[in-house]
């Protein structure tokens, strides 16, 4: 059976409790409730061990699991693929800054290179496109 606390001990506990509520701290600055703390690297070691085990398991069973998910639960398969996609997709349009004349010149240069490589006669090439106004 737990020994009864004296009135003095109860008064000290209440005072400490009021101080903790007033300051928002249960321990004085610089004093920890767990002086030993978590061993250094414990969390990182656990995460590393878990990720290695997961990678090993995926190497053995991952492809079959993906195929099974695709066949048995296509919506979960699509959600999984979508969750791996970047949240923002940057679309680059390298030709957007070119004028119509510059684009037509580039197309003509490509046609000339292709004609030279394949031996296609210039007469067989389509007519020059008309620029859009």
C-alpha positions as a Python dict, from the first residue, in 0.01 Angstrom:
ca = {
    (1, 'X'): (0, 0, 0),
    (2, 'X'): (120, 348, -84),
    (3, 'X'): (211, 559, 220),
    (4, 'X'): (-4, 865, 274),
    (5, 'X'): (152, 1196, 182),
    (6, 'X'): (191, 1461, 444),
    (7, 'X'): (10, 1792, 423),
    (8, 'X'): (345, 1960, 362),
    (9, 'X'): (417, 1735, 62),
    (10, 'X'): (70, 1801, -77),
    (11, 'X'): (119, 2177, -37),
    (12, 'X'): (453, 2159, -224),
    (13, 'X'): (294, 1957, -505),
    (14, 'X'): (11, 2209, -538),
    (15, 'X'): (257, 2500, -543),
    (16, 'X'): (469, 2330, -810),
    (17, 'X'): (154, 2253, -1007),
    (18, 'X'): (39, 2617, -990),
    (19, 'X'): (384, 2735, -1103),
    (20, 'X'): (376, 2492, -1394),
    (21, 'X'): (35, 2619, -1500),
    (22, 'X'): (141, 2982, -1458),
    (23, 'X'): (465, 2944, -1657),
    (24, 'X'): (347, 2673, -1898),
    (25, 'X'): (638, 2453, -1790),
    (26, 'X'): (641, 2139, -1583),
    (27, 'X'): (1017, 2147, -1538),
    (28, 'X'): (1252, 2433, -1461),
    (29, 'X'): (1457, 2565, -1753),
    (30, 'X'): (1751, 2336, -1825),
    (31, 'X'): (1600, 2045, -1632),
    (32, 'X'): (1454, 1753, -1826),
    (33, 'X'): (1196, 1502, -1711),
    (34, 'X'): (1404, 1240, -1891),
    (35, 'X'): (1769, 1323, -1816),
    (36, 'X'): (1895, 1016, -2003),
    (37, 'X'): (1700, 1117, -2313),
    (38, 'X'): (1677, 925, -2636),
    (39, 'X'): (2008, 768, -2738),
    (40, 'X'): (2180, 957, -3019),
    (41, 'X'): (2092, 818, -3361),
    (42, 'X'): (1820, 583, -3230),
    (43, 'X'): (1548, 727, -3453),
    (44, 'X'): (1774, 748, -3757),
    (45, 'X'): (1889, 390, -3703),
    (46, 'X'): (1527, 272, -3675),
    (47, 'X'): (1429, 458, -3992),
    (48, 'X'): (1732, 322, -4178),
    (49, 'X'): (1663, -35, -4065),
    (50, 'X'): (1298, -4, -4168),
    (51, 'X'): (1379, 142, -4509),
    (52, 'X'): (1640, -128, -4578),
    (53, 'X'): (1392, -402, -4482),
    (54, 'X'): (1124, -240, -4699),
    (55, 'X'): (1363, -214, -4995),
    (56, 'X'): (1463, -580, -4956),
    (57, 'X'): (1099, -689, -4942),
    (58, 'X'): (1008, -474, -5242),
    (59, 'X'): (1297, -622, -5440),
    (60, 'X'): (1151, -970, -5384),
    (61, 'X'): (777, -902, -5401),
    (62, 'X'): (725, -549, -5534),
    (63, 'X'): (656, -624, -5899),
    (64, 'X'): (402, -896, -5818),
    (65, 'X'): (231, -668, -5564),
    (66, 'X'): (201, -388, -5821),
    (67, 'X'): (57, -621, -6085),
    (68, 'X'): (-189, -764, -5832),
    (69, 'X'): (-299, -416, -5723),
    (70, 'X'): (-347, -308, -6085),
    (71, 'X'): (-558, -617, -6160),
    (72, 'X'): (-760, -636, -5836),
    (73, 'X'): (-797, -270, -5737),
    (74, 'X'): (-734, -39, -6034),
    (75, 'X'): (-855, 271, -5846),
    (76, 'X'): (-595, 214, -5570),
    (77, 'X'): (-335, 160, -5841),
    (78, 'X'): (-419, 495, -6005),
    (79, 'X'): (-424, 674, -5665),
    (80, 'X'): (-80, 532, -5589),
    (81, 'X'): (61, 646, -5922),
    (82, 'X'): (-98, 990, -5877),
    (83, 'X'): (49, 1023, -5527),
    (84, 'X'): (397, 978, -5675),
    (85, 'X'): (351, 1257, -5928),
    (86, 'X'): (490, 1602, -5847),
    (87, 'X'): (231, 1839, -5702),
    (88, 'X'): (322, 2111, -5949),
    (89, 'X'): (419, 2032, -6304),
    (90, 'X'): (628, 2294, -6480),
    (91, 'X'): (556, 2301, -6851),
    (92, 'X'): (845, 2434, -7055),
    (93, 'X'): (771, 2567, -7402),
    (94, 'X'): (1106, 2642, -7564),
    (95, 'X'): (949, 2754, -7896),
    (96, 'X'): (698, 2992, -7738),
    (97, 'X'): (929, 3294, -7766),
    (98, 'X'): (996, 3244, -8138),
    (99, 'X'): (810, 3447, -8398),
    (100, 'X'): (619, 3277, -8681),
    (101, 'X'): (897, 3371, -8925),
    (102, 'X'): (1161, 3212, -8698),
    (103, 'X'): (951, 2896, -8665),
    (104, 'X'): (903, 2873, -9045),
    (105, 'X'): (1278, 2919, -9097),
    (106, 'X'): (1351, 2642, -8845),
    (107, 'X'): (1102, 2408, -9014),
    (108, 'X'): (1261, 2481, -9354),
    (109, 'X'): (1610, 2414, -9213),
    (110, 'X'): (1492, 2079, -9071),
    (111, 'X'): (1330, 1987, -9402),
    (112, 'X'): (1654, 2066, -9584),
    (113, 'X'): (1855, 1850, -9342),
    (114, 'X'): (1609, 1562, -9380),
    (115, 'X'): (1609, 1593, -9758),
    (116, 'X'): (1988, 1584, -9761),
    (117, 'X'): (2000, 1277, -9531),
    (118, 'X'): (1725, 1082, -9706),
    (119, 'X'): (1775, 1203, -10061),
    (120, 'X'): (1415, 1323, -10092),
    (121, 'X'): (1378, 1565, -10382),
    (122, 'X'): (1271, 1917, -10292),
    (123, 'X'): (985, 1891, -10542),
    (124, 'X'): (821, 1625, -10328),
    (125, 'X'): (816, 1847, -10022),
    (126, 'X'): (486, 2009, -9920),
    (127, 'X'): (421, 2368, -10014),
    (128, 'X'): (539, 2650, -9793),
    (129, 'X'): (287, 2721, -9513),
    (130, 'X'): (117, 3057, -9514),
    (131, 'X'): (175, 3262, -9195),
    (132, 'X'): (-136, 3323, -8988),
    (133, 'X'): (-221, 3688, -8945),
}
